[in-house]
Amino acid sequence: MEGNSGNREQWGSRFGFIMAAAGSTVGLGNIWRFPYITGKYGGGAFVLVYLAIVVIIGSSLMLAEFAMGRRAKLDSVGAFKKLGGGAWPIVGWMGFFCGFVILSYYAVIAGWTLAYMFKSFGGLMEAAAAGKAGDVFGAFVSDPLQAIAYHGVVMAIVIAVVYRGISGGIERSCKILMPALFFILILLIIRSVTLPGSTEGLRFYLLPDFSKLTGEGVLAAVGQGFYSLSLAMGIIITYGSYLGKHEYMPKMTSTIVLLDTCVAIMAGLVIFPAVFAFGVDAGAGPGLTFVTLPIVFAKMPMGAFFSFAFFALLFIAAITSAFSLLEVVVTFAIDELGWSRAKSAVVMGIAIALLGVPSALSVGGHFPKICGKDFLDAMDFITNNAIMPVGGMLTSFFVGWIWTKGAKDEVTNFGEHDFPFYTAWLWVCRVVTPVCIGLIFITGLKW
């Protein structure tokens, strides 16, 4: 069986693994969600809290998941079955469910970014300049054929890459896409910070004003840090299962967290100077991306080019995360069902694509609401607000209290490396992470 740990695939290089893992964590949450959440909760003060959360909680849980994956050499369900037994595989099933469901609607949003790359040169700038960017977005998501077609194209790309395997598909793609992402980010930052009036945006973003930071803002920072690192989705356990036994995971975890955080911070350097330069509301919510920012680009010289670059940036962030989400499901099928990679990628990919159709239709009002929410929003709520926090709490508890000896062996490479922060890491897993995630869970369950 391909899932057997004896002949399991491995990453082709350390750089390739870091690019793939960073690609899994760098997603729409960094570039789409982070800026408007930062704008909503006061700018620089929120950023400082976010950074602290990522360093303390996010990196600790990521290291815990990597350790589980490498020791088990199995998917998320198999890892909890092998390392914990009993009822613990339920936590792995949560990760599988999240990977399956999140990709179904994530591919829909990724399709929007792909469509807007083309729309940037197809009349979007003219409409935005006339104050009709909202009409363009509304017409697009209300067209069932367009919404489903772009969703289908994204899923086809994701299936094709994952079909080719870990080193030949995901790693090879991310080694090209992630450097491209950073290049586009730098290009957009240079354009944004050189706009007349951008200084006010930089001041808002980089100078903390703690008087604007509320308790709700602190919890939002915890949630953003947790979700932006792709934790409790089965991704990190799955990617860890393909790691070689000699890799020093604390260092690799720090590198991945640093890259992920850099992208989020750099995204703010793109957006805040630009929106302040043109007098746009920085906390405009999710519409900041598809409605507000096109207005900003329309006012720039070479606006169509910079609009295209921005949505290309979003698409790269989305597609690299989509690879990892499908890999969670594919690895499960290989390890638990004994399927070949080819069968797993095609069958599971098509199933996920079909589940995404209601999400593609719902935003335009072509699918019934669930408890007052669009189908896409309902799927997002179930995974992000309910299942992922519970899965994160239980994973942290499992590593901190149940699988302690195995975790210590993995993070120190059986004593080959010294991990000076081991005791602090262990107690973050045991107490700090479950408490913080528990607060997210309690406050997040507001249907």
Short mmCIF file of C-alpha atoms in Angstrom, two decimals:
data_model
loop_
_atom_site.label_atom_id
_atom_site.label_comp_id
_atom_site.label_asym_id
_atom_site.label_seq_id
_atom_site.Cartn_x
_atom_site.Cartn_y
_atom_site.Cartn_z
CA MET A 1 0.00 0.00 0.00
CA GLU A 2 1.30 3.46 -0.85
CA GLY A 3 0.48 4.69 2.63
CA ASN A 4 2.86 2.20 4.23
CA SER A 5 5.52 4.13 6.13
CA GLY A 6 8.25 1.89 4.73
CA ASN A 7 7.90 3.21 1.18
CA ARG A 8 6.19 6.49 1.92
CA GLU A 9 6.92 9.51 -0.24
CA GLN A 10 9.18 12.20 1.20
CA TRP A 11 9.84 15.83 0.39
CA GLY A 12 12.55 16.20 -2.23
CA SER A 13 14.42 18.96 -0.38
CA ARG A 14 14.26 21.05 2.78
CA PHE A 15 13.63 24.19 0.73
CA GLY A 16 10.82 22.45 -1.15
CA PHE A 17 9.17 21.34 2.09
CA ILE A 18 9.39 24.83 3.59
CA MET A 19 7.91 26.38 0.44
CA ALA A 20 5.08 23.83 0.41
CA ALA A 21 4.37 24.17 4.14
CA ALA A 22 4.52 27.96 3.91
CA GLY A 23 2.21 27.75 0.90
CA SER A 24 -0.25 25.75 2.97
CA THR A 25 -0.30 28.38 5.72
CA VAL A 26 -0.15 31.45 3.47
CA GLY A 27 -3.68 31.79 2.17
CA LEU A 28 -6.56 34.17 1.80
CA GLY A 29 -6.54 34.61 5.57
CA ASN A 30 -3.20 36.43 5.34
CA ILE A 31 -3.92 38.69 2.39
CA TRP A 32 -7.72 38.99 2.38
CA ARG A 33 -8.78 38.70 6.02
CA PHE A 34 -5.79 40.04 7.98
CA PRO A 35 -5.86 43.62 6.60
CA TYR A 36 -9.56 44.26 7.18
CA ILE A 37 -9.49 42.65 10.64
CA THR A 38 -6.49 44.84 11.48
CA GLY A 39 -8.34 47.89 10.18
CA LYS A 40 -11.41 46.99 12.24
CA TYR A 41 -9.49 46.64 15.50
CA GLY A 42 -7.24 49.67 15.45
CA GLY A 43 -4.15 48.90 13.37
CA GLY A 44 -0.74 48.63 15.03
CA ALA A 45 -1.92 47.52 18.47
CA PHE A 46 -3.81 44.62 16.92
CA VAL A 47 -0.72 43.66 14.89
CA LEU A 48 1.43 43.43 18.05
CA VAL A 49 -1.09 41.16 19.79
CA TYR A 50 -1.37 39.06 16.63
CA LEU A 51 2.40 38.60 16.47
CA ALA A 52 2.54 37.51 20.12
CA ILE A 53 -0.25 34.98 19.54
CA VAL A 54 1.45 33.53 16.45
CA VAL A 55 4.80 33.14 18.23
CA ILE A 56 3.42 31.64 21.45
CA ILE A 57 0.33 29.66 20.46
CA GLY A 58 0.47 29.18 16.71
CA SER A 59 4.04 27.91 16.53
CA SER A 60 3.49 25.61 19.54
CA LEU A 61 0.49 23.88 18.02
CA MET A 62 2.17 23.67 14.61
CA LEU A 63 5.20 21.95 16.16
CA ALA A 64 2.89 19.54 17.99
CA GLU A 65 1.15 18.59 14.75
CA PHE A 66 4.41 18.17 12.84
CA ALA A 67 5.68 15.87 15.60
CA MET A 68 2.56 13.71 15.42
CA GLY A 69 2.70 13.46 11.65
CA ARG A 70 6.35 12.48 11.44
CA ARG A 71 6.08 9.86 14.19
CA ALA A 72 2.94 8.23 12.79
CA LYS A 73 3.80 8.52 9.06
CA LEU A 74 0.05 8.53 8.47
CA ASP A 75 -2.89 10.82 7.73
CA SER A 76 -4.59 12.73 10.55
CA VAL A 77 -7.06 9.93 11.33
CA GLY A 78 -4.36 7.25 11.23
CA ALA A 79 -2.00 9.38 13.35
CA PHE A 80 -4.45 9.67 16.24
CA LYS A 81 -5.34 5.98 15.85
CA LYS A 82 -1.69 4.90 16.01
CA LEU A 83 -0.47 7.31 18.69
CA GLY A 84 -3.54 7.52 20.92
CA GLY A 85 -6.07 4.83 20.04
CA GLY A 86 -9.44 4.73 21.77
CA ALA A 87 -11.65 7.66 20.82
CA TRP A 88 -8.74 9.88 19.73
CA PRO A 89 -9.19 9.16 15.99
CA ILE A 90 -12.32 11.34 16.22
CA VAL A 91 -9.96 14.33 16.38
CA GLY A 92 -8.33 13.13 13.17
CA TRP A 93 -11.74 12.81 11.55
CA MET A 94 -12.35 16.46 12.45
CA GLY A 95 -9.24 17.39 10.46
CA PHE A 96 -10.37 15.27 7.52
CA PHE A 97 -13.84 16.85 7.59
CA CYS A 98 -12.37 20.36 7.72
CA GLY A 99 -10.02 19.68 4.82
CA PHE A 100 -12.88 18.31 2.72
CA VAL A 101 -15.42 21.03 3.49
CA ILE A 102 -13.09 24.05 3.59
CA LEU A 103 -11.65 23.22 0.17
CA SER A 104 -15.15 22.99 -1.29
CA TYR A 105 -15.87 26.67 -0.64
CA TYR A 106 -12.26 27.88 -0.61
CA ALA A 107 -12.01 26.88 -4.28
CA VAL A 108 -15.05 29.07 -4.97
CA ILE A 109 -13.33 32.14 -3.52
CA ALA A 110 -10.10 31.21 -5.30
CA GLY A 111 -12.18 31.18 -8.49
CA TRP A 112 -13.24 34.75 -7.78
CA THR A 113 -9.58 35.83 -7.56
CA LEU A 114 -8.85 34.08 -10.87
CA ALA A 115 -11.80 35.80 -12.52
CA TYR A 116 -10.71 39.20 -11.21
CA MET A 117 -7.25 38.74 -12.72
CA PHE A 118 -8.94 38.76 -16.12
CA LYS A 119 -11.52 41.38 -15.16
CA SER A 120 -8.69 43.77 -14.26
CA PHE A 121 -8.11 44.20 -18.02
CA GLY A 122 -11.75 43.67 -18.97
CA GLY A 123 -13.67 46.70 -17.78
CA LEU A 124 -13.29 46.40 -13.99
CA MET A 125 -11.20 49.56 -13.75
CA GLU A 126 -13.71 51.61 -15.74
CA ALA A 127 -16.60 50.36 -13.61
CA ALA A 128 -14.69 50.97 -10.38
CA ALA A 129 -13.79 54.51 -11.47
CA ALA A 130 -17.51 55.12 -12.00
CA GLY A 131 -18.32 53.79 -8.50
CA LYS A 132 -19.79 50.54 -9.82
CA ALA A 133 -17.28 47.98 -8.51
CA GLY A 134 -20.00 46.51 -6.30
CA ASP A 135 -22.22 46.02 -9.34
CA VAL A 136 -19.44 44.12 -11.12
CA PHE A 137 -18.97 41.77 -8.18
CA GLY A 138 -22.71 41.30 -7.72
CA ALA A 139 -23.22 40.48 -11.40
CA PHE A 140 -20.33 38.00 -11.34
CA VAL A 141 -21.40 35.98 -8.28
CA SER A 142 -25.03 36.06 -9.47
CA ASP A 143 -24.09 34.35 -12.75
CA PRO A 144 -24.29 30.60 -11.97
CA LEU A 145 -22.31 29.55 -15.04
CA GLN A 146 -19.38 31.86 -14.31
CA ALA A 147 -19.28 31.03 -10.60
CA ILE A 148 -19.33 27.27 -11.20
CA ALA A 149 -16.92 27.44 -14.15
CA TYR A 150 -14.19 29.28 -12.24
CA HIS A 151 -14.70 26.99 -9.24
CA GLY A 152 -14.28 24.02 -11.59
CA VAL A 153 -11.10 25.41 -13.14
CA VAL A 154 -9.53 25.88 -9.70
CA MET A 155 -10.43 22.35 -8.62
CA ALA A 156 -9.06 20.93 -11.88
CA ILE A 157 -5.71 22.66 -11.25
CA VAL A 158 -5.60 21.44 -7.65
CA ILE A 159 -6.44 17.85 -8.62
CA ALA A 160 -3.79 17.86 -11.37
CA VAL A 161 -1.05 19.03 -8.99
CA VAL A 162 -1.92 16.69 -6.10
CA TYR A 163 -2.28 13.81 -8.58
CA ARG A 164 1.46 14.15 -9.31
CA GLY A 165 2.40 13.55 -5.68
CA ILE A 166 4.32 15.24 -2.89
CA SER A 167 7.67 16.03 -4.51
CA GLY A 168 6.58 15.91 -8.16
CA GLY A 169 3.38 17.91 -7.74
CA ILE A 170 2.94 20.00 -4.59
CA GLU A 171 6.61 20.67 -3.85
CA ARG A 172 7.53 21.46 -7.45
CA SER A 173 4.59 23.86 -7.83
CA CYS A 174 5.21 25.67 -4.55
CA LYS A 175 8.92 26.15 -5.31
CA ILE A 176 7.78 28.29 -8.24
CA LEU A 177 4.62 29.87 -6.82
CA MET A 178 5.88 30.98 -3.39
CA PRO A 179 8.87 33.02 -4.68
CA ALA A 180 6.48 34.53 -7.24
CA LEU A 181 4.13 35.48 -4.40
CA PHE A 182 6.89 37.33 -2.54
CA PHE A 183 8.00 39.08 -5.74
CA ILE A 184 4.46 40.36 -6.40
CA LEU A 185 4.10 41.45 -2.76
CA ILE A 186 7.30 43.48 -2.91
CA LEU A 187 6.23 45.07 -6.21
CA LEU A 188 2.86 46.08 -4.75
CA ILE A 189 4.42 47.41 -1.53
CA ILE A 190 6.74 49.68 -3.52
CA ARG A 191 3.77 51.03 -5.49
CA SER A 192 1.62 51.50 -2.40
CA VAL A 193 4.09 53.26 -0.10
CA THR A 194 5.13 55.68 -2.86
CA LEU A 195 1.55 56.95 -3.37
CA PRO A 196 0.94 60.56 -2.27
CA GLY A 197 -0.75 60.45 1.16
CA SER A 198 0.37 56.92 2.01
CA THR A 199 2.22 58.03 5.16
CA GLU A 200 -1.01 58.21 7.18
CA GLY A 201 -1.74 54.59 6.35
CA LEU A 202 1.72 53.51 7.46
CA ARG A 203 1.30 55.44 10.70
CA PHE A 204 -2.07 53.75 11.38
CA TYR A 205 -0.63 50.33 10.60
CA LEU A 206 2.76 50.49 12.32
CA LEU A 207 2.23 52.77 15.34
CA PRO A 208 0.20 50.96 18.01
CA ASP A 209 -2.64 52.80 19.75
CA PHE A 210 -3.75 50.50 22.57
CA SER A 211 -6.70 52.73 23.41
CA LYS A 212 -8.38 51.31 20.28
CA LEU A 213 -7.75 47.66 21.21
CA THR A 214 -10.75 46.03 22.88
CA GLY A 215 -11.17 42.59 24.45
CA GLU A 216 -12.99 41.56 21.30
CA GLY A 217 -9.96 42.69 19.30
CA VAL A 218 -7.61 40.54 21.38
CA LEU A 219 -9.79 37.48 20.78
CA ALA A 220 -9.91 38.33 17.08
CA ALA A 221 -6.09 38.38 17.09
CA VAL A 222 -6.05 34.93 18.71
CA GLY A 223 -8.47 33.64 16.11
CA GLN A 224 -6.58 35.19 13.20
CA GLY A 225 -3.28 33.76 14.38
CA PHE A 226 -4.81 30.31 14.83
CA TYR A 227 -6.58 30.16 11.47
CA SER A 228 -3.83 31.77 9.38
CA LEU A 229 -1.41 28.93 10.21
CA SER A 230 -3.72 26.19 8.87
CA LEU A 231 -3.92 24.47 12.24
CA ALA A 232 -6.44 21.76 13.21
CA MET A 233 -7.27 21.00 9.58
CA GLY A 234 -5.11 17.88 9.31
CA ILE A 235 -2.72 19.76 6.99
CA ILE A 236 0.30 20.00 9.30
CA ILE A 237 -0.02 16.40 10.49
CA THR A 238 -0.28 15.25 6.87
CA TYR A 239 2.70 17.29 5.68
CA GLY A 240 4.68 16.16 8.73
CA SER A 241 4.07 12.54 7.80
CA TYR A 242 6.28 13.03 4.73
CA LEU A 243 9.20 14.51 6.73
CA GLY A 244 12.52 12.71 7.06
CA LYS A 245 13.59 11.54 10.52
CA HIS A 246 16.66 13.81 10.73
CA GLU A 247 14.91 17.16 10.19
CA TYR A 248 14.98 19.44 13.26
CA MET A 249 11.34 20.44 13.48
CA PRO A 250 11.48 23.41 15.92
CA LYS A 251 13.73 25.29 13.48
CA MET A 252 11.58 24.38 10.47
CA THR A 253 8.43 25.38 12.33
CA SER A 254 9.93 28.78 13.19
CA THR A 255 10.87 29.35 9.56
CA ILE A 256 7.38 28.51 8.30
CA VAL A 257 5.69 30.69 10.94
CA LEU A 258 8.05 33.55 10.06
CA LEU A 259 7.25 33.29 6.34
CA ASP A 260 3.52 33.11 7.02
CA THR A 261 3.63 36.13 9.32
CA CYS A 262 5.79 38.11 6.87
CA VAL A 263 3.15 37.65 4.18
CA ALA A 264 0.41 38.92 6.49
CA ILE A 265 2.46 41.94 7.56
CA MET A 266 3.50 42.68 3.97
CA ALA A 267 -0.14 42.48 2.84
CA GLY A 268 -0.89 45.26 5.30
CA LEU A 269 1.91 47.32 3.77
CA VAL A 270 0.18 46.94 0.42
CA ILE A 271 -3.33 47.78 1.54
CA PHE A 272 -3.17 50.43 4.30
CA PRO A 273 -1.02 53.02 2.53
CA ALA A 274 -3.20 52.65 -0.58
CA VAL A 275 -6.59 52.92 1.13
CA PHE A 276 -5.48 55.89 3.25
CA ALA A 277 -3.98 57.59 0.18
CA PHE A 278 -7.39 57.49 -1.51
CA GLY A 279 -9.56 58.01 1.59
CA VAL A 280 -11.10 54.53 1.71
CA ASP A 281 -12.33 52.81 4.90
CA ALA A 282 -9.59 50.38 6.05
CA GLY A 283 -12.06 48.28 8.04
CA ALA A 284 -14.50 47.81 5.19
CA GLY A 285 -14.88 44.07 5.86
CA PRO A 286 -14.60 41.23 3.33
CA GLY A 287 -15.81 43.59 0.59
CA LEU A 288 -12.48 45.41 0.94
CA THR A 289 -10.97 42.98 -1.56
CA PHE A 290 -13.49 42.69 -4.37
CA VAL A 291 -15.37 45.99 -4.08
CA THR A 292 -13.22 48.59 -2.32
CA LEU A 293 -9.72 47.82 -3.60
CA PRO A 294 -10.69 47.92 -7.29
CA ILE A 295 -11.76 51.52 -6.65
CA VAL A 296 -8.30 52.21 -5.22
CA PHE A 297 -6.56 50.58 -8.20
CA ALA A 298 -8.77 52.51 -10.63
CA LYS A 299 -7.35 55.76 -9.21
CA MET A 300 -3.73 54.67 -9.68
CA PRO A 301 -1.59 55.11 -12.77
CA MET A 302 -1.38 51.67 -14.44
CA GLY A 303 -4.26 50.60 -12.24
CA ALA A 304 -5.21 47.60 -14.37
CA PHE A 305 -1.71 46.16 -14.08
CA PHE A 306 -1.58 46.57 -10.31
CA SER A 307 -5.09 45.17 -9.95
CA PHE A 308 -4.03 42.12 -11.98
CA ALA A 309 -0.91 41.70 -9.82
CA PHE A 310 -2.92 41.92 -6.61
CA PHE A 311 -5.47 39.32 -7.65
CA ALA A 312 -2.66 37.11 -9.00
CA LEU A 313 -1.15 37.37 -5.52
CA LEU A 314 -4.45 36.31 -3.97
CA PHE A 315 -4.80 33.44 -6.42
CA ILE A 316 -1.32 32.09 -5.64
CA ALA A 317 -2.02 32.28 -1.90
CA ALA A 318 -5.33 30.49 -2.37
CA ILE A 319 -4.13 27.77 -4.74
CA THR A 320 -1.13 26.74 -2.62
CA SER A 321 -3.42 26.36 0.40
CA ALA A 322 -5.87 24.40 -1.74
CA PHE A 323 -3.13 21.89 -2.61
CA SER A 324 -2.63 21.14 1.08
CA LEU A 325 -6.36 20.85 1.79
CA LEU A 326 -6.81 18.25 -0.94
CA GLU A 327 -3.67 16.44 0.21
CA VAL A 328 -5.28 15.92 3.63
CA VAL A 329 -8.17 14.06 2.01
CA VAL A 330 -6.00 12.21 -0.52
CA THR A 331 -3.56 10.98 2.14
CA PHE A 332 -6.50 9.68 4.15
CA ALA A 333 -7.74 7.70 1.14
CA ILE A 334 -4.23 6.30 0.52
CA ASP A 335 -3.55 5.36 4.15
CA GLU A 336 -6.98 4.29 5.39
CA LEU A 337 -8.71 3.02 2.24
CA GLY A 338 -5.69 1.67 0.39
CA TRP A 339 -6.42 3.64 -2.77
CA SER A 340 -3.75 4.71 -5.22
CA ARG A 341 -2.79 8.39 -5.29
CA ALA A 342 -4.30 8.74 -8.77
CA LYS A 343 -7.67 7.34 -7.70
CA SER A 344 -7.64 9.32 -4.44
CA ALA A 345 -6.89 12.64 -6.14
CA VAL A 346 -9.52 12.25 -8.85
CA VAL A 347 -12.37 10.72 -6.82
CA MET A 348 -11.94 12.91 -3.74
CA GLY A 349 -11.28 16.00 -5.86
CA ILE A 350 -14.48 15.53 -7.85
CA ALA A 351 -16.48 14.91 -4.65
CA ILE A 352 -15.15 18.13 -3.13
CA ALA A 353 -15.84 20.04 -6.34
CA LEU A 354 -19.47 18.85 -6.29
CA LEU A 355 -19.86 19.92 -2.66
CA GLY A 356 -18.56 23.35 -3.70
CA VAL A 357 -21.36 23.89 -6.23
CA PRO A 358 -23.93 24.99 -3.59
CA SER A 359 -21.36 27.46 -2.23
CA ALA A 360 -20.76 28.83 -5.72
CA LEU A 361 -24.50 29.26 -6.23
CA SER A 362 -25.41 30.53 -2.77
CA VAL A 363 -23.60 33.89 -2.82
CA GLY A 364 -25.65 34.92 -5.85
CA GLY A 365 -28.87 33.80 -4.18
CA HIS A 366 -29.35 30.62 -6.24
CA PHE A 367 -29.29 28.19 -3.30
CA PRO A 368 -31.46 28.12 -0.14
CA LYS A 369 -30.06 29.69 3.01
CA ILE A 370 -29.21 27.64 6.10
CA CYS A 371 -30.36 29.33 9.31
CA GLY A 372 -30.22 32.67 7.54
CA LYS A 373 -26.72 32.14 6.13
CA ASP A 374 -25.57 31.52 2.58
CA PHE A 375 -24.39 27.93 2.11
CA LEU A 376 -20.79 29.17 1.77
CA ASP A 377 -21.01 31.16 5.00
CA ALA A 378 -22.66 28.23 6.79
CA MET A 379 -19.84 25.85 5.77
CA ASP A 380 -17.28 28.43 6.87
CA PHE A 381 -19.02 28.84 10.23
CA ILE A 382 -19.23 25.11 10.90
CA THR A 383 -15.56 24.51 10.17
CA ASN A 384 -13.88 27.70 11.44
CA ASN A 385 -16.06 28.54 14.43
CA ALA A 386 -16.99 25.07 15.66
CA ILE A 387 -14.89 22.11 14.52
CA MET A 388 -11.43 23.65 14.16
CA PRO A 389 -11.29 25.21 17.66
CA VAL A 390 -12.38 21.91 19.25
CA GLY A 391 -9.87 19.98 17.15
CA GLY A 392 -7.10 22.42 18.09
CA MET A 393 -7.88 22.18 21.80
CA LEU A 394 -7.93 18.38 21.73
CA THR A 395 -4.73 18.12 19.67
CA SER A 396 -2.90 20.43 22.07
CA PHE A 397 -4.23 18.49 25.07
CA PHE A 398 -3.26 15.16 23.48
CA VAL A 399 0.34 16.20 22.83
CA GLY A 400 0.72 18.04 26.15
CA TRP A 401 -0.78 15.41 28.46
CA ILE A 402 -1.19 12.06 26.68
CA TRP A 403 1.61 11.69 24.13
CA THR A 404 4.25 13.65 26.06
CA LYS A 405 7.16 11.16 25.80
CA GLY A 406 6.69 10.65 22.06
CA ALA A 407 6.43 14.39 21.49
CA LYS A 408 9.67 15.04 23.38
CA ASP A 409 11.47 12.37 21.33
CA GLU A 410 10.28 13.94 18.08
CA VAL A 411 11.04 17.60 18.81
CA THR A 412 14.54 16.71 20.06
CA ASN A 413 15.16 14.03 17.40
CA PHE A 414 15.53 11.46 20.23
CA GLY A 415 18.07 13.64 22.01
CA GLU A 416 20.09 14.41 18.89
CA HIS A 417 19.20 18.12 19.21
CA ASP A 418 18.68 20.26 22.26
CA PHE A 419 15.33 22.09 22.34
CA PRO A 420 15.86 24.76 25.02
CA PHE A 421 12.20 25.83 25.03
CA TYR A 422 10.83 22.32 25.52
CA THR A 423 9.35 22.90 29.00
CA ALA A 424 7.75 26.21 27.98
CA TRP A 425 6.41 24.60 24.78
CA LEU A 426 4.96 21.69 26.73
CA TRP A 427 3.04 23.96 29.12
CA VAL A 428 1.80 26.13 26.27
CA CYS A 429 0.36 22.93 24.77
CA ARG A 430 -1.02 21.81 28.12
CA VAL A 431 -2.62 25.03 29.36
CA VAL A 432 -2.19 28.21 27.31
CA THR A 433 -3.33 26.92 23.92
CA PRO A 434 -6.45 25.05 25.15
CA VAL A 435 -7.56 28.06 27.22
CA CYS A 436 -7.05 30.57 24.41
CA ILE A 437 -8.69 28.38 21.80
CA GLY A 438 -11.51 27.68 24.24
CA LEU A 439 -12.18 31.42 24.44
CA ILE A 440 -12.33 31.58 20.64
CA PHE A 441 -14.74 28.67 20.60
CA ILE A 442 -17.07 30.16 23.23
CA THR A 443 -17.15 33.61 21.66
CA GLY A 444 -17.26 32.26 18.11
CA LEU A 445 -20.40 30.16 18.52
CA LYS A 446 -22.75 32.99 17.65
CA TRP A 447 -24.82 31.71 14.77
#
